[in-house]
mmCIF file of C-alpha atoms in Angstrom:
data_model
loop_
_atom_site.group_PDB
_atom_site.id
_atom_site.type_symbol
_atom_site.label_atom_id
_atom_site.label_comp_id
_atom_site.label_asym_id
_atom_site.label_seq_id
_atom_site.Cartn_x
_atom_site.Cartn_y
_atom_site.Cartn_z
ATOM 1 C CA UNK A 4 -12.447 -14.079 -4.912
ATOM 2 C CA UNK A 5 -8.632 -12.346 -3.525
ATOM 3 C CA UNK A 6 -6.028 -14.765 -2.912
ATOM 4 C CA UNK A 7 -2.111 -14.075 -1.642
ATOM 5 C CA UNK A 8 -0.672 -15.140 -4.977
ATOM 6 C CA UNK A 9 3.107 -16.066 -4.093
ATOM 7 C CA UNK A 10 5.140 -17.011 -0.993
ATOM 8 C CA UNK A 11 4.572 -18.363 1.825
ATOM 9 C CA UNK A 12 1.256 -17.719 2.137
ATOM 10 C CA UNK A 13 0.065 -18.792 -2.167
ATOM 11 C CA UNK A 14 -3.623 -19.694 -3.013
ATOM 12 C CA UNK A 15 -4.357 -18.980 0.638
ATOM 13 C CA UNK A 16 -7.757 -16.740 0.910
ATOM 14 C CA UNK A 17 -8.735 -13.735 2.333
ATOM 15 C CA UNK A 18 -12.093 -12.865 3.579
ATOM 16 C CA UNK A 19 -12.468 -9.309 2.556
ATOM 17 C CA UNK A 20 -15.151 -6.915 3.754
ATOM 18 C CA UNK A 21 -19.162 -7.749 2.558
ATOM 19 C CA UNK A 22 -20.653 -4.829 1.127
ATOM 20 C CA UNK A 23 -18.527 -2.238 1.726
ATOM 21 C CA UNK A 24 -17.095 0.419 -0.824
ATOM 22 C CA UNK A 25 -13.850 -1.229 -1.115
ATOM 23 C CA UNK A 26 -12.431 -2.903 -3.844
ATOM 24 C CA UNK A 27 -9.140 -5.105 -3.630
ATOM 25 C CA UNK A 28 -6.709 -4.904 -5.989
ATOM 26 C CA UNK A 29 -6.903 -7.116 -9.307
ATOM 27 C CA UNK A 30 -4.393 -10.567 -9.357
ATOM 28 C CA UNK A 31 -3.193 -9.021 -12.127
ATOM 29 C CA UNK A 32 -2.186 -5.584 -11.021
ATOM 30 C CA UNK A 33 -1.166 -7.126 -8.086
ATOM 31 C CA UNK A 34 1.470 -9.656 -9.774
ATOM 32 C CA UNK A 35 2.886 -6.468 -12.062
ATOM 33 C CA UNK A 36 2.976 -4.495 -8.537
ATOM 34 C CA UNK A 37 4.913 -7.255 -6.890
ATOM 35 C CA UNK A 38 7.178 -7.924 -10.301
ATOM 36 C CA UNK A 39 7.429 -4.594 -10.460
ATOM 37 C CA UNK A 40 8.765 -4.824 -6.507
ATOM 38 C CA UNK A 41 10.700 -7.746 -6.399
ATOM 39 C CA UNK A 42 13.630 -7.110 -5.537
ATOM 40 C CA UNK A 43 12.396 -4.411 -2.930
ATOM 41 C CA UNK A 44 9.897 -6.324 -0.923
ATOM 42 C CA UNK A 45 11.865 -9.207 1.064
ATOM 43 C CA UNK A 46 12.897 -7.627 4.436
ATOM 44 C CA UNK A 47 11.535 -4.430 3.761
ATOM 45 C CA UNK A 48 8.795 -2.535 6.336
ATOM 46 C CA UNK A 49 6.242 -1.609 4.533
ATOM 47 C CA UNK A 50 2.676 0.957 5.263
ATOM 48 C CA UNK A 51 -0.938 -0.240 2.977
ATOM 49 C CA UNK A 52 -2.428 2.379 4.029
ATOM 50 C CA UNK A 53 -6.178 2.325 2.844
ATOM 51 C CA UNK A 54 -5.901 -1.434 3.979
ATOM 52 C CA UNK A 55 -9.572 -3.013 3.044
ATOM 53 C CA UNK A 56 -8.599 -6.515 3.343
ATOM 54 C CA UNK A 57 -4.921 -6.729 4.200
ATOM 55 C CA UNK A 58 -4.669 -7.952 0.502
ATOM 56 C CA UNK A 59 -1.719 -5.369 -0.768
ATOM 57 C CA UNK A 60 -0.112 -5.957 2.911
ATOM 58 C CA UNK A 61 -0.203 -9.727 3.446
ATOM 59 C CA UNK A 62 1.219 -9.963 -0.286
ATOM 60 C CA UNK A 63 3.914 -8.695 1.147
ATOM 61 C CA UNK A 64 4.761 -10.592 4.395
ATOM 62 C CA UNK A 65 4.244 -13.642 2.138
ATOM 63 C CA UNK A 66 6.425 -12.464 -0.006
ATOM 64 C CA UNK A 67 9.158 -11.662 2.780
ATOM 65 C CA UNK A 68 8.626 -8.218 3.948
ATOM 66 C CA UNK A 69 10.003 -8.089 7.745
ATOM 67 C CA UNK A 70 7.310 -5.797 9.098
ATOM 68 C CA UNK A 71 3.556 -4.277 7.833
ATOM 69 C CA UNK A 72 1.870 -2.166 9.126
ATOM 70 C CA UNK A 73 -1.989 -1.752 7.569
ATOM 71 C CA UNK A 74 -5.029 0.566 8.474
ATOM 72 C CA UNK A 75 -8.052 1.106 7.693
ATOM 73 C CA UNK A 76 -10.864 4.062 8.775
ATOM 74 C CA UNK A 77 -13.503 1.120 8.572
ATOM 75 C CA UNK A 78 -14.032 -0.941 11.923
ATOM 76 C CA UNK A 79 -15.141 -4.159 10.083
ATOM 77 C CA UNK A 80 -11.449 -3.583 7.982
ATOM 78 C CA UNK A 81 -10.026 -3.476 10.318
ATOM 79 C CA UNK A 82 -11.012 -6.197 12.077
ATOM 80 C CA UNK A 83 -11.123 -8.715 9.078
ATOM 81 C CA UNK A 84 -6.543 -7.110 8.360
ATOM 82 C CA UNK A 85 -6.050 -8.706 11.620
ATOM 83 C CA UNK A 86 -8.197 -12.068 11.452
ATOM 84 C CA UNK A 87 -6.019 -12.279 7.865
ATOM 85 C CA UNK A 88 -2.815 -11.685 8.792
ATOM 86 C CA UNK A 89 -3.480 -14.374 12.312
ATOM 87 C CA UNK A 90 -5.448 -16.846 9.924
ATOM 88 C CA UNK A 91 -1.981 -16.352 7.832
ATOM 89 C CA UNK A 92 0.173 -16.443 10.101
ATOM 90 C CA UNK A 93 1.809 -13.147 10.063
ATOM 91 C CA UNK A 94 0.196 -11.179 13.691
ATOM 92 C CA UNK A 95 3.712 -11.424 14.645
ATOM 93 C CA UNK A 96 5.330 -9.402 11.608
ATOM 94 C CA UNK A 97 2.449 -6.952 11.708
ATOM 95 C CA UNK A 98 0.652 -4.172 12.842
ATOM 96 C CA UNK A 99 -2.974 -3.065 12.211
ATOM 97 C CA UNK A 100 -4.794 0.462 12.919
ATOM 98 C CA UNK A 101 -7.957 1.888 12.706
ATOM 99 C CA UNK A 102 -7.883 5.577 12.327
ATOM 100 C CA UNK A 103 -8.367 8.050 9.076
ATOM 101 C CA UNK A 104 -4.907 8.574 7.639
ATOM 102 C CA UNK A 105 -3.629 11.213 8.306
ATOM 103 C CA UNK A 106 -4.059 9.502 12.088
ATOM 104 C CA UNK A 107 -2.376 6.721 11.237
ATOM 105 C CA UNK A 108 0.491 9.314 10.097
ATOM 106 C CA UNK A 109 1.055 11.113 12.955
ATOM 107 C CA UNK A 110 0.887 7.734 14.997
ATOM 108 C CA UNK A 111 3.730 6.193 12.891
ATOM 109 C CA UNK A 112 5.364 9.007 13.021
ATOM 110 C CA UNK A 113 5.836 9.987 16.305
ATOM 111 C CA UNK A 114 6.323 6.921 16.682
ATOM 112 C CA UNK A 115 9.607 7.194 14.548
ATOM 113 C CA UNK A 116 8.318 4.461 11.986
ATOM 114 C CA UNK A 117 10.151 4.791 8.454
ATOM 115 C CA UNK A 118 9.668 2.576 5.517
ATOM 116 C CA UNK A 119 10.464 0.454 2.421
ATOM 117 C CA UNK A 120 7.471 0.386 0.585
ATOM 118 C CA UNK A 121 4.678 2.053 1.259
ATOM 119 C CA UNK A 122 0.917 1.508 -0.829
ATOM 120 C CA UNK A 123 -2.214 3.136 -1.147
ATOM 121 C CA UNK A 124 -4.683 2.039 -2.669
ATOM 122 C CA UNK A 125 -7.512 5.552 -1.277
ATOM 123 C CA UNK A 126 -10.772 6.302 -3.343
ATOM 124 C CA UNK A 127 -9.761 7.562 -6.165
ATOM 125 C CA UNK A 128 -11.546 10.472 -7.077
ATOM 126 C CA UNK A 129 -10.753 12.449 -4.298
ATOM 127 C CA UNK A 130 -7.401 12.720 -4.499
ATOM 128 C CA UNK A 131 -6.550 11.007 -1.155
ATOM 129 C CA UNK A 132 -3.459 8.661 -2.496
ATOM 130 C CA UNK A 133 -1.913 11.899 -3.818
ATOM 131 C CA UNK A 134 -2.250 13.519 -0.770
ATOM 132 C CA UNK A 135 -1.134 11.296 1.377
ATOM 133 C CA UNK A 136 1.908 10.288 -0.725
ATOM 134 C CA UNK A 137 3.074 13.635 -1.191
ATOM 135 C CA UNK A 138 2.725 14.196 2.822
ATOM 136 C CA UNK A 139 5.325 10.206 3.998
ATOM 137 C CA UNK A 140 7.461 12.235 1.333
ATOM 138 C CA UNK A 141 7.412 16.106 3.695
ATOM 139 C CA UNK A 142 7.309 13.569 6.530
ATOM 140 C CA UNK A 143 10.492 11.456 4.921
ATOM 141 C CA UNK A 144 8.042 8.974 6.335
ATOM 142 C CA UNK A 145 9.646 7.102 3.182
ATOM 143 C CA UNK A 146 13.580 5.038 3.085
ATOM 144 C CA UNK A 147 15.473 6.498 1.057
ATOM 145 C CA UNK A 148 15.787 4.443 -2.062
ATOM 146 C CA UNK A 149 12.314 3.670 -1.221
ATOM 147 C CA UNK A 150 8.999 3.410 -2.786
ATOM 148 C CA UNK A 151 5.209 4.535 -2.411
ATOM 149 C CA UNK A 152 2.804 2.694 -4.742
ATOM 150 C CA UNK A 153 -0.163 5.084 -6.048
ATOM 151 C CA UNK A 154 -3.145 3.016 -7.156
ATOM 152 C CA UNK A 155 -4.829 4.942 -9.246
ATOM 153 C CA UNK A 156 -8.565 5.321 -12.192
ATOM 154 C CA UNK A 157 -8.231 4.553 -15.908
ATOM 155 C CA UNK A 158 -9.993 6.555 -16.377
ATOM 156 C CA UNK A 159 -8.500 9.718 -13.987
ATOM 157 C CA UNK A 160 -5.399 11.455 -14.437
ATOM 158 C CA UNK A 161 -2.522 9.603 -13.544
ATOM 159 C CA UNK A 162 -0.774 10.705 -9.148
ATOM 160 C CA UNK A 163 2.343 13.514 -10.453
ATOM 161 C CA UNK A 164 5.038 13.694 -8.883
ATOM 162 C CA UNK A 165 5.797 16.621 -6.476
ATOM 163 C CA UNK A 166 8.969 18.664 -7.788
ATOM 164 C CA UNK A 167 11.455 18.334 -5.810
ATOM 165 C CA UNK A 168 10.419 15.689 -3.190
ATOM 166 C CA UNK A 169 9.369 12.864 -5.151
ATOM 167 C CA UNK A 170 9.263 11.183 -9.278
ATOM 168 C CA UNK A 171 7.740 8.598 -10.860
ATOM 169 C CA UNK A 172 9.759 5.662 -11.396
ATOM 170 C CA UNK A 173 6.622 3.734 -13.601
ATOM 171 C CA UNK A 174 2.878 4.022 -14.460
ATOM 172 C CA UNK A 175 1.488 0.489 -15.779
ATOM 173 C CA UNK A 176 -2.406 0.612 -16.453
ATOM 174 C CA UNK A 177 -4.895 -2.823 -16.635
ATOM 175 C CA UNK A 178 -8.062 -1.962 -17.942
ATOM 176 C CA UNK A 179 -10.131 0.707 -16.036
ATOM 177 C CA UNK A 180 -6.614 0.542 -12.694
ATOM 178 C CA UNK A 181 -3.088 0.766 -13.129
ATOM 179 C CA UNK A 182 -0.915 1.913 -10.431
ATOM 180 C CA UNK A 183 1.737 4.437 -10.300
ATOM 181 C CA UNK A 184 5.073 3.723 -8.417
ATOM 182 C CA UNK A 185 7.628 7.052 -6.627
ATOM 183 C CA UNK A 186 9.971 7.597 -5.037
ATOM 184 C CA UNK A 187 12.256 10.556 -3.488
ATOM 185 C CA UNK A 188 13.788 12.708 -6.350
ATOM 186 C CA UNK A 189 17.516 12.441 -6.600
ATOM 187 C CA UNK A 190 19.207 15.369 -5.153
ATOM 188 C CA UNK A 191 22.429 15.377 -7.696
#
């Protein structure tokens, strides 16, 4: 069962894609992520780039995010995200995209979008989250002081920073998964 764990929609269940290769973020991992980001979420602009059911983006909305963009390349996932946002009453503060992450970044960059938080819960083994993180920082789509969260398998090496571009703020591990928080590298 996937549910919102805190905020305005606390306890509400989310529909999840059946039979697709999605793996919703576990409650204990989600709680740790949002515990690490608790002061950054209210009034923030959030990107959930590999959204699945909208789990992370909608959790941010429940906790006071100002606006959330959720993207998934799978059409069924995008439909479910829209339905979850509407059912929770967050459709007015959210936008759902249905395209490859690179196309989503191209579109959002053209529109001048910038984000305080970005969640990257991509397939673990292909390095997509690392590439997407690098692109977000290179394109300057993360606001100064903003954070990117990457979920990863603890069976693999955690995502790494790119010198001169981003630095690791936090690495936490929970069983077979963990997360890394990345921030812009200080220019000092």
